[in-house]
Coordinates of C-alpha atoms in Angstrom, one line a residue:
X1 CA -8.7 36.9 -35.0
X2 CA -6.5 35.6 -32.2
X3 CA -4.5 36.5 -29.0
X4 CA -1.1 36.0 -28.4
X5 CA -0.3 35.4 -24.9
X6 CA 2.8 35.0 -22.9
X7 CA 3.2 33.4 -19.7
X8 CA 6.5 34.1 -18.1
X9 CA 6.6 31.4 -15.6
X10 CA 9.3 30.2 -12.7
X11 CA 11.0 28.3 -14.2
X12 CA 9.9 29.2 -18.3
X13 CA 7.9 31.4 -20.8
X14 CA 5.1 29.5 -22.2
X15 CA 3.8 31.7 -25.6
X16 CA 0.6 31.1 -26.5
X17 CA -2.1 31.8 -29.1
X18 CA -5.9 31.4 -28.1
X19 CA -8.9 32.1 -30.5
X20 CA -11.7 34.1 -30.1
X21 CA -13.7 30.5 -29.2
X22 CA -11.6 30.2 -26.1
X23 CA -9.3 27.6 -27.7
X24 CA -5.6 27.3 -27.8
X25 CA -4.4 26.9 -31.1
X26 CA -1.1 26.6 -30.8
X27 CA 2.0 27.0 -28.2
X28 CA 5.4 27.8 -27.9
X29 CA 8.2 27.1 -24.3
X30 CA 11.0 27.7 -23.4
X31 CA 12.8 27.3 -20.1
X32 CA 15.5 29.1 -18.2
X33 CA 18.2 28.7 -15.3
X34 CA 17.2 28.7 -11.8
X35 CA 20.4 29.9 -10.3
X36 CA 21.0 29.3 -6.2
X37 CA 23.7 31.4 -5.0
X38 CA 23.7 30.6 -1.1
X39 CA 21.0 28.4 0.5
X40 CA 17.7 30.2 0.4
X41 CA 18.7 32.3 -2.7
X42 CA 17.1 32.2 -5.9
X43 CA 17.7 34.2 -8.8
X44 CA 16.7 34.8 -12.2
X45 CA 18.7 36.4 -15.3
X46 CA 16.5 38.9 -16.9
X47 CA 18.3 38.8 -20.1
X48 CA 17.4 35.1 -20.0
X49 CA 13.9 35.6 -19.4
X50 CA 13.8 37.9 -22.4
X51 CA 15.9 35.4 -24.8
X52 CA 12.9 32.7 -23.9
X53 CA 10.4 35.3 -24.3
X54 CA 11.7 35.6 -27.6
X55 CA 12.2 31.8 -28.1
X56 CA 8.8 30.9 -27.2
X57 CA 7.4 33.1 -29.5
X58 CA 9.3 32.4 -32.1
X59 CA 8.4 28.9 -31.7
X60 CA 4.6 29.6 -31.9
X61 CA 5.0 32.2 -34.7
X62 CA 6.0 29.1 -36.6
X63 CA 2.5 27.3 -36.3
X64 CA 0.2 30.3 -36.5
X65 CA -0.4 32.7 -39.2
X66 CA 0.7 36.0 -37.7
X67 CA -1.6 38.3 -39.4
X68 CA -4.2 36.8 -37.5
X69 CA -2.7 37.9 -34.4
X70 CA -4.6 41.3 -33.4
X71 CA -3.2 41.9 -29.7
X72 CA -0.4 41.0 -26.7
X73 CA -1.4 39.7 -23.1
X74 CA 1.0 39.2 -20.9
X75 CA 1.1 36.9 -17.5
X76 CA 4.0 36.8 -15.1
X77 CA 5.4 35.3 -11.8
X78 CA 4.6 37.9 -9.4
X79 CA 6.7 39.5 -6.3
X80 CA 10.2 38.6 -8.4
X81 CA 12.0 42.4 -8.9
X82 CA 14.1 43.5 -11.6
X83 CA 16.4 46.2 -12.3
X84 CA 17.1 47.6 -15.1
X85 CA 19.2 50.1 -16.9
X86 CA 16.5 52.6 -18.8
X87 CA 18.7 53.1 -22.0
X88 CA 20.4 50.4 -22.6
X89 CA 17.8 47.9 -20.7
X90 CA 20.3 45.8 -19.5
X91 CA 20.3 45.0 -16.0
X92 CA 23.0 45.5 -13.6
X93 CA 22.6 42.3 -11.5
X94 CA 20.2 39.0 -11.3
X95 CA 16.2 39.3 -10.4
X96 CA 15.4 38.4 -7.0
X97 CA 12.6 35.8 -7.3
X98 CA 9.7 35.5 -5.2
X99 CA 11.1 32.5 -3.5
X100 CA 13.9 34.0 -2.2
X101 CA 14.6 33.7 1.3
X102 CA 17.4 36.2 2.2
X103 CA 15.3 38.9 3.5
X104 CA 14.3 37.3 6.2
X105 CA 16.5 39.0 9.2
X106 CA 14.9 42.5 7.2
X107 CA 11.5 41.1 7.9
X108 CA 12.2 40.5 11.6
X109 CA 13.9 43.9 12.0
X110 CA 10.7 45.7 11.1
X111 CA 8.1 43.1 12.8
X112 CA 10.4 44.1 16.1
X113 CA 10.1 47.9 15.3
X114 CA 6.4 47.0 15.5
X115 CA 5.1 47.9 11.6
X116 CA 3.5 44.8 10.8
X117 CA 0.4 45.9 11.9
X118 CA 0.5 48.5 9.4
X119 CA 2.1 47.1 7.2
X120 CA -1.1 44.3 6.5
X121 CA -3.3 47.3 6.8
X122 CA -2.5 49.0 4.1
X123 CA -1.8 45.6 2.0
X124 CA -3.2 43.1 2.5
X125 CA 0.3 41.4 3.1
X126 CA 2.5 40.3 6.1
X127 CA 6.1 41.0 6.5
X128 CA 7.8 37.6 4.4
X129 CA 10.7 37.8 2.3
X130 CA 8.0 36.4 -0.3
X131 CA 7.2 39.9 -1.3
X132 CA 9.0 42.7 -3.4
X133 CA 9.4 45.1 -0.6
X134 CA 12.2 44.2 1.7
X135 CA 13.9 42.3 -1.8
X136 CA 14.4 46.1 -2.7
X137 CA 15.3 47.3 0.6
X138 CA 18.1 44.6 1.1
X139 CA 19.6 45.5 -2.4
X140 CA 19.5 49.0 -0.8
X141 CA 21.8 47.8 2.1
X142 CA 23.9 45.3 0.1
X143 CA 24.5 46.6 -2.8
X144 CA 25.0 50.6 -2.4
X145 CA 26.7 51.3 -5.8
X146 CA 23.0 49.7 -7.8
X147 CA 21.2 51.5 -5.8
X148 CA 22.3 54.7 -5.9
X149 CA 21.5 54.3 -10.0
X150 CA 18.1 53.3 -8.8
X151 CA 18.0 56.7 -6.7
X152 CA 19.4 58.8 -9.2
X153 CA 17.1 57.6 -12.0
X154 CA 18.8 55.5 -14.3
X155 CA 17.8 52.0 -12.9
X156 CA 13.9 51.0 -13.3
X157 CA 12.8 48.9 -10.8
X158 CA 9.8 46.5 -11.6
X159 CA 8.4 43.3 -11.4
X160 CA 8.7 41.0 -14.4
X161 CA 5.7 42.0 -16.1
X162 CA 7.0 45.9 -16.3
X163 CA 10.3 44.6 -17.3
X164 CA 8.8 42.4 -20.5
X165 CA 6.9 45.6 -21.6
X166 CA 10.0 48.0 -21.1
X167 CA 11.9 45.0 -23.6
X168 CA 9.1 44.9 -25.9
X169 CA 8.6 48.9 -26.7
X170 CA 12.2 49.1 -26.8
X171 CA 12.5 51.1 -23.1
X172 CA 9.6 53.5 -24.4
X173 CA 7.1 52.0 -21.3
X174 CA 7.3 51.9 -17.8
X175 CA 4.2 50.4 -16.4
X176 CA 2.1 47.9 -14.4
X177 CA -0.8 46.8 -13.3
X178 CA -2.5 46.3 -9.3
X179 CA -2.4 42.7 -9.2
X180 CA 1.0 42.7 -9.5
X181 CA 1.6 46.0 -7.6
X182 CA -0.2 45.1 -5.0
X183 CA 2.5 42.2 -3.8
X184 CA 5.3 44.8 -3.5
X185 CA 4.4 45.5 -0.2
X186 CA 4.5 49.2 -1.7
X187 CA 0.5 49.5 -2.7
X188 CA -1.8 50.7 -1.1
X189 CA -4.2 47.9 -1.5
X190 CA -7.8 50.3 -0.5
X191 CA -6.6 53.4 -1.7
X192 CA -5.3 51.9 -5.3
X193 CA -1.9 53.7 -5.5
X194 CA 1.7 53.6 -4.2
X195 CA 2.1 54.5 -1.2
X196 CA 4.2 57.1 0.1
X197 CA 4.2 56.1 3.5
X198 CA 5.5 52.4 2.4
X199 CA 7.8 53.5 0.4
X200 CA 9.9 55.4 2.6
X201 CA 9.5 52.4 5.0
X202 CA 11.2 50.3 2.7
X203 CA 13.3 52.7 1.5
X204 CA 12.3 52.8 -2.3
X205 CA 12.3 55.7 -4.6
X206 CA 8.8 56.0 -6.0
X207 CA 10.2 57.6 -9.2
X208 CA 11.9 54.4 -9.9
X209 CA 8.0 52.3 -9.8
X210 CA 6.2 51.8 -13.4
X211 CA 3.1 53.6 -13.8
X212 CA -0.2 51.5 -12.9
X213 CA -2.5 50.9 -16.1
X214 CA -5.8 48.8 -16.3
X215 CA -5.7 44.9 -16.3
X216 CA -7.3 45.3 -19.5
X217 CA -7.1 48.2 -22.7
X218 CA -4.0 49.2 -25.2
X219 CA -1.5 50.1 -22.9
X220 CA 1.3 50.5 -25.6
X221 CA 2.5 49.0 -29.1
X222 CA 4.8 46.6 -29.9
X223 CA 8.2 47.4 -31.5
X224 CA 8.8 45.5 -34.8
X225 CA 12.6 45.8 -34.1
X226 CA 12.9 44.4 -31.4
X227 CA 9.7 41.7 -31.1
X228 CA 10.0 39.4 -34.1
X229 CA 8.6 41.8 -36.5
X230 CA 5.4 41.9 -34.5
X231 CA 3.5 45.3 -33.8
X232 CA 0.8 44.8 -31.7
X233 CA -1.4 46.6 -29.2
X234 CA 0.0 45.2 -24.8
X235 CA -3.8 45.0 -24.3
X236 CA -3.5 43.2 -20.9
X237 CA -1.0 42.2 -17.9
X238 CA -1.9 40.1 -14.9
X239 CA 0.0 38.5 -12.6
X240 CA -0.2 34.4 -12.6
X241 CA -2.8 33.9 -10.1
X242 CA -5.2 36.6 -11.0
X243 CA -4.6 35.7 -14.4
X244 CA -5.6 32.6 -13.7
X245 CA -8.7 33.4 -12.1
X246 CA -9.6 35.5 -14.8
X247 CA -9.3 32.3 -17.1
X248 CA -10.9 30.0 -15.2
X249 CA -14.0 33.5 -14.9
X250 CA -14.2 32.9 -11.7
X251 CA -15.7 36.6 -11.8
X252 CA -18.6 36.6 -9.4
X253 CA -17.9 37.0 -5.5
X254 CA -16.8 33.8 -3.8
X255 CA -15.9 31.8 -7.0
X256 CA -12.1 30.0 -6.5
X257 CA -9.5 28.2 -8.3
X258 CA -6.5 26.5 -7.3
X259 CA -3.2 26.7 -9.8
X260 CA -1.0 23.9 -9.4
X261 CA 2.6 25.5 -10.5
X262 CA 6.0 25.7 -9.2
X263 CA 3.9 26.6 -5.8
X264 CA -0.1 26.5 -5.4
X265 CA -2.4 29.0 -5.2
X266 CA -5.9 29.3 -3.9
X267 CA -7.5 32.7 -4.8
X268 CA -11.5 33.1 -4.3
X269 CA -12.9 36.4 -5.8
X270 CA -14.0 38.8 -2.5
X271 CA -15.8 41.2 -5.3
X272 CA -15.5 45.2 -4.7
X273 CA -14.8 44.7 -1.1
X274 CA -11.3 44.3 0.4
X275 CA -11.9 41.3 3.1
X276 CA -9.4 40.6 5.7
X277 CA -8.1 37.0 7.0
X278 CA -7.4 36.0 10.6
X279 CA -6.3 32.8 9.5
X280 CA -3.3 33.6 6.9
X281 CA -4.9 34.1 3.7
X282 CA -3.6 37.6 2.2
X283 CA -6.1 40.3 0.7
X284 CA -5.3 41.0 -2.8
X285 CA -6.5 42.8 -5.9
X286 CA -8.2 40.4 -8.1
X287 CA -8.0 42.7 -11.4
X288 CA -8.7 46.5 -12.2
X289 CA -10.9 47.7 -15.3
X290 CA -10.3 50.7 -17.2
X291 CA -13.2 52.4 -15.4
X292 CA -11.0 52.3 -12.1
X293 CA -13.0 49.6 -10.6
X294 CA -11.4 47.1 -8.6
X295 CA -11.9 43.6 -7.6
X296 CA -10.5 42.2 -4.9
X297 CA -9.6 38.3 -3.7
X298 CA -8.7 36.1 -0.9
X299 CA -5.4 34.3 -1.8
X300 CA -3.6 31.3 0.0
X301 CA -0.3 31.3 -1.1
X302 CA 2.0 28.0 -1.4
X303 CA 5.5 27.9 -2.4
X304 CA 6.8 25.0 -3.5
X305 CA 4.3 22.5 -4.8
X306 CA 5.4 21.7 -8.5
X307 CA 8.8 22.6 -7.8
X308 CA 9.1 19.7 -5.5
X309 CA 8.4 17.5 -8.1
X310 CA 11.0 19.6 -10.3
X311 CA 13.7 18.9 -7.3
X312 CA 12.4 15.2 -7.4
X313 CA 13.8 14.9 -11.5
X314 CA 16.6 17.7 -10.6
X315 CA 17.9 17.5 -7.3
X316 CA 17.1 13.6 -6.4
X317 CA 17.2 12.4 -10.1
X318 CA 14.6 9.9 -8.9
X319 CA 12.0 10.7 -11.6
X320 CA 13.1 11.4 -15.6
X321 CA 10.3 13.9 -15.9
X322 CA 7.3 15.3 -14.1
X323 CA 4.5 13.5 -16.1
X324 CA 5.7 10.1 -15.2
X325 CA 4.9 10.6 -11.0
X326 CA 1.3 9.8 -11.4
X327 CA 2.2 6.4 -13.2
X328 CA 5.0 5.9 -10.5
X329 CA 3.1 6.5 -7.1
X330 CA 0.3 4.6 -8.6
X331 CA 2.5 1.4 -8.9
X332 CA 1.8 1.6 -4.4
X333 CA -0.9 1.9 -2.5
X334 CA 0.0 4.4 0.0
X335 CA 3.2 5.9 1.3
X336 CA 4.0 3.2 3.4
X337 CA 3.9 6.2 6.3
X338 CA 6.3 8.3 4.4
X339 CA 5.8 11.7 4.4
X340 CA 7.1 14.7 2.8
X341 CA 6.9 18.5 3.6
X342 CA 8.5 20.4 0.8
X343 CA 9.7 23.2 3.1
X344 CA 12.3 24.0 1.1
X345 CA 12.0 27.9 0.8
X346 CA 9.7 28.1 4.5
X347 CA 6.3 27.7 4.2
X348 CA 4.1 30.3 3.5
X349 CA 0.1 30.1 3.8
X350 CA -1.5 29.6 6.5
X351 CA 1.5 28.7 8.7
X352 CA 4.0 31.5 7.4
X353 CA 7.6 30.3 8.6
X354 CA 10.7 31.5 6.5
X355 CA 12.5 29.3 8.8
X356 CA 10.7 26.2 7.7
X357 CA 12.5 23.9 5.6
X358 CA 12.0 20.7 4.0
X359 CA 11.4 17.5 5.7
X360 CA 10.8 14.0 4.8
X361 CA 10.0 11.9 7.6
X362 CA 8.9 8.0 8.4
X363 CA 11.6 6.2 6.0
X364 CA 12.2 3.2 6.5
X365 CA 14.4 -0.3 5.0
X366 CA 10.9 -0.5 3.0
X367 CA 11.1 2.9 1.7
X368 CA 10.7 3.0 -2.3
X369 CA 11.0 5.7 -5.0
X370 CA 7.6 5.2 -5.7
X371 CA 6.5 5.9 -1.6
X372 CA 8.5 9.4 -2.4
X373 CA 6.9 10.3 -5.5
X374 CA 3.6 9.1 -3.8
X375 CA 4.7 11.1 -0.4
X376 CA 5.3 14.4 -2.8
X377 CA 1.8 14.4 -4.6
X378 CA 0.1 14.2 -1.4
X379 CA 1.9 16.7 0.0
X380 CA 0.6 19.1 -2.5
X381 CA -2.9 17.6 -1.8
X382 CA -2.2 18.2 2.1
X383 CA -0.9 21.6 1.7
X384 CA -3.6 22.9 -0.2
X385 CA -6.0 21.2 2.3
X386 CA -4.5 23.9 5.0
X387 CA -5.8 26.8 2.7
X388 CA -8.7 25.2 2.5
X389 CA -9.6 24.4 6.3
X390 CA -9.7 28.3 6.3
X391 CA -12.5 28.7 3.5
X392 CA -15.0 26.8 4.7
X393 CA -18.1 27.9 2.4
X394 CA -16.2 26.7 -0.6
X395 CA -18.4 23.7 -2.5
X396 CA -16.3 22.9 -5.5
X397 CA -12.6 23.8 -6.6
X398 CA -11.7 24.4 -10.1
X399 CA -8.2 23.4 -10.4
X400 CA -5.4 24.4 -13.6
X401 CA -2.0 24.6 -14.2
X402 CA 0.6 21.7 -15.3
X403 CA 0.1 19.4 -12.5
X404 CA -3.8 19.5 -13.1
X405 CA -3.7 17.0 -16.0
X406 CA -2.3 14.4 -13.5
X407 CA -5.6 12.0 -12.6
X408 CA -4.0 10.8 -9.7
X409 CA -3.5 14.3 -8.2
X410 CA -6.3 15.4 -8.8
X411 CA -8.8 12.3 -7.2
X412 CA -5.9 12.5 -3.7
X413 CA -7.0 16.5 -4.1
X414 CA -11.0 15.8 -3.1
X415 CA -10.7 12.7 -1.2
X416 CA -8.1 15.3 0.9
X417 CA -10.5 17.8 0.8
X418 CA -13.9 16.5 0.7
X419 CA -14.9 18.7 -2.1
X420 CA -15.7 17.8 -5.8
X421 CA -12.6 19.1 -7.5
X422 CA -13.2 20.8 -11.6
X423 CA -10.7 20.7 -14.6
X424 CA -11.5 22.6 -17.3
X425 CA -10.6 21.3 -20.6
X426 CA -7.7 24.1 -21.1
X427 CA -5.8 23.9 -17.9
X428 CA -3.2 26.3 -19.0
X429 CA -5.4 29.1 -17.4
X430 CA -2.7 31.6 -16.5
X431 CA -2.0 32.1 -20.1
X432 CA -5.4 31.9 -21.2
X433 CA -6.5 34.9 -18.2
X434 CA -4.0 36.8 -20.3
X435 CA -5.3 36.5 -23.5
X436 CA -8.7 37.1 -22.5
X437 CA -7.4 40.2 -20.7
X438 CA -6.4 41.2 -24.3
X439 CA -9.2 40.5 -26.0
X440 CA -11.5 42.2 -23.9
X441 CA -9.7 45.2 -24.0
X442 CA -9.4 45.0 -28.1
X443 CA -12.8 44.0 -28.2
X444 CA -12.5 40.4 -29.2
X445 CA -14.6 39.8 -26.8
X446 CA -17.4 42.1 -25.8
X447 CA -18.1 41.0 -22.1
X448 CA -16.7 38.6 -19.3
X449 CA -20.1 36.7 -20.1
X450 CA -18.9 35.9 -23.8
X451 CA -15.6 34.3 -21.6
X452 CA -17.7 32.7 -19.4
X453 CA -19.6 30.9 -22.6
X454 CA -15.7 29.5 -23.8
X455 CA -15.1 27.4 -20.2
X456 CA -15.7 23.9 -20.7
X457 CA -15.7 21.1 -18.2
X458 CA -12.9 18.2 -18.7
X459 CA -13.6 15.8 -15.6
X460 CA -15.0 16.3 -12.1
X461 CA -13.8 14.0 -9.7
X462 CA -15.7 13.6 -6.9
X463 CA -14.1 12.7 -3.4
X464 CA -14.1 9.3 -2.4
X465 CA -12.2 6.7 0.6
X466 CA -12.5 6.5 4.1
X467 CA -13.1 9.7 5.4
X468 CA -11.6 8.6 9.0
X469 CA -8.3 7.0 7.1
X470 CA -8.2 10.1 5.6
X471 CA -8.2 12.5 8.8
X472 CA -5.4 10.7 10.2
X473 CA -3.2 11.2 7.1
X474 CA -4.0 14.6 7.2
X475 CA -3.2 14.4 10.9
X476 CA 0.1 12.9 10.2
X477 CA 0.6 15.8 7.9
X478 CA 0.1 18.4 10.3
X479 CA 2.6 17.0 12.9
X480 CA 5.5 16.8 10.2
X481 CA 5.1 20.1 9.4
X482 CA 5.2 21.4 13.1
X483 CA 8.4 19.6 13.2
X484 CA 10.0 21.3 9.9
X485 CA 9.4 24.9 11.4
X486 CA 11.7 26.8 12.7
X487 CA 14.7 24.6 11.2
X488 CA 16.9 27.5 9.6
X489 CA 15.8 30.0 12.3

């Protein structure tokens, strides 16, 4: 008996298929377009995220035998909205991704009208173009003709994980789950509902928002016609980073992980209490069962820490892929004073500037490729360093995601942060949170202590170097990214 598990990423859908030992078996990817209208614009075309929803399971359906396959768990970036057309379920325009920018002038609008304040209270959140919220209320002002479809009821509006299931039962479903509800800026994070009062703040129908189901139990089946043949029981939805806590069962209060993906995030379970930040962290909801009780988290939210590297083999061209950096900024010993904030949609936790933008500072005649790529895996270190400085209790990180596997990463990680840093054997834990999401609510797996049993230790590197060399990098760091705030403002 197995799991199949999709992971609709950034920048791709990874499929996978995980066994009831914790292991994956096999795995399936395919990527899509990144497409950048105006400068601080990002969109996504749901039809393409579909098509490589379909593509990567196709391609593990090929390596698998499929009557094994007894459930569907499904992972997603988070904050990104879709619309969608409820008959036909084609959608009227491009998603808005999470690291879209053009919201920003909304967000200052209703911090000067003064409900910020009230806005965190009942979320958790801070007024950033980062979340769904003001996405929807700028398509609202922008683009009157959609939105009255929305308003009328033929437009859903969702996040990609609503939109996946609406594809997958053929438009029958129309549903979500709090983790991903609760970064709309439309969720009441305590009282574990939509909110009226937000809504009408940000000017959003609540007849257009899915229905909220458990993170875990058969939400809906499959349909044959239109998913490979496959009919099989949704039997969980998470969004990435709670996802990938859940895979890495982190499950008791004050366990964390750090995902290394297209950005970074830190989330540290906070159990049944709701516990608030002064420092920039956001309060979150971790995962609800289908008894209604919730779990809530602390998260540190980083934009762009894999997608730098991505803009290194894109934009620069000055690396052919992402899994030769480690062997390239190993070929120096340092940056040669180079160094790189990767600014480029603002900077989000614990600084929190839209207006932020990228920054690469210190060149010189000296300057090499390899300083950059050096410059850009230390800058992930660094930035996940400022989460950190706000957790202090923390004794060990357990790190996943793609940029995990890289050694070199990993070893700059806890010399940065003078923690030991764990990765787990499987460090595709987004997907894996999924499928474990599934199987617990099929009963593949009777308890989160029979998931707990399946996590196996890869490597722990401990930290190492001179801890006073290592401050003043760090201090470097800080004053570069003083100087990259406030750029686009």
């Amino acid at each position: 008996m197995s799991i199949l598990a999709i992971d609709a990423g950034t920048t791709g859908v990874t499929a996978v298929v995980v066994t009831a030992d914790g292991r994956i078996r096999a795995k399936g990817y395919q990527e899509f377009s990144q497409h950048f209208p105006q400068p601080g614009w990002v969109e996504h075309s749901p039809e393409e995220i579909w098509q490589a929803t379909l593509e990567a399971t196709r391609e593990v359906l090929g390596k698998v035998d499929r009557s094994e396959l007894t459930a569907v768990g499904i992972t997603n970036q988070r904050e990104t909205v879709v619309l969608w057309d409820r008959e036909t379920l084609g959608s009227p325009r491009r998603a808005i991704v999470w690291q879209d920018r053009r919201t920003a002038d909304i967000c200052d609008r209703l911090r000067a009208e003064g409900h910020e304040q009230r806005v965190a209270e009942l979320t958790g959140l801070r007024l950033d173009p980062y979340f769904s919220g003001t996405k929807l209320t700028w398509l609202a002002e922008h683009e009157p003709h959609t939105w009255a479809l929305v308003e009328s009821g033929r437009y859903a509006v969702g996040t990609v994980d609503s939109y996946l299931v609406a594809r997958m039962t053929r438009g029958t479903w129309h549903v979500t789950d709090v983790s991903n509800a609760c970064r709309t800026l439309l969720f009441d994070l305590e009282g574990g509902d939509w909110s009226d009062e937000l809504c009408d703040l940000f000017g959003v129908p609540r007849d257009a928002l899915p229905d909220l189901v458990p993170n875990w139990g058969e939400v809906a089946p499959t349909d044959p016609a239109v998913f490979l043949g496959l009919s099989l029981p949704i039997a969980g939805i998470a969004g990435d980073q709670q996802s990938a806590l859940f895979g890495q069962t982190c499950f008791e209060e004050g366990e964390s992980k750090c995902t290394y993906g297209t950005g970074s995030f830190i989330l540290t379970n906070t159990g049944d209490a709701v516990v608030r930040s002064d420092a920039g962290l956001l309060s979150t909801a971790a995962w609800r069962g289908p008894d209604g009780a919730m779990t809530y988290a602390l998260e540190g939210a980083i934009f762009v820490t894999g997608a730098a590297v991505q803009w290194l083999r894109d934009g620069l061209q000055v690396v052919g892929s992402a899994a030769e950096t480690a062997a390239i900024a190993a070929t120096v010993d340092d940056t040669d004073g180079v160094v790189f904030v990767p600014a480029l949609t603002g900077l989000g936790a614990p600084h929190w500037d839209p207006h932020a933008r990228g920054l690469i500072i210190g060149i010189t005649r000296g300057t090499t490729r390899a300083h950059l790529v050096r410059a850009t895996l230390e800058a992930i270190a660094f930035e996940v360093r400022d989460v950190l400085e706000t957790l202090p209790g923390l004794t060990t990180l357990r790190v996943d995601g793609g940029a995990a596997a890289n050694d070199l990463l990993c070893q700059v990680q806890a010399d940065q942060v003078g923690r030991a840093v764990e990765r787990p054997e499987i460090v595709e834990t987004t997907a894996l949170g999924a499928a474990f999401l599934a199987g617990l609510g099929t009963g593949l797996w009777a308890s989160t202590d029979d998931l707990r049993d399946t996590w196996a230790l890869d490597r722990r590197f401990e930290p190492a170097g001179d801890r006073e060399a290592l401050d003043a990098s760090y201090a470097r760091w800080s004053d570069a990214v003083e100087r990259s705030k406030g750029w686009a403002g």
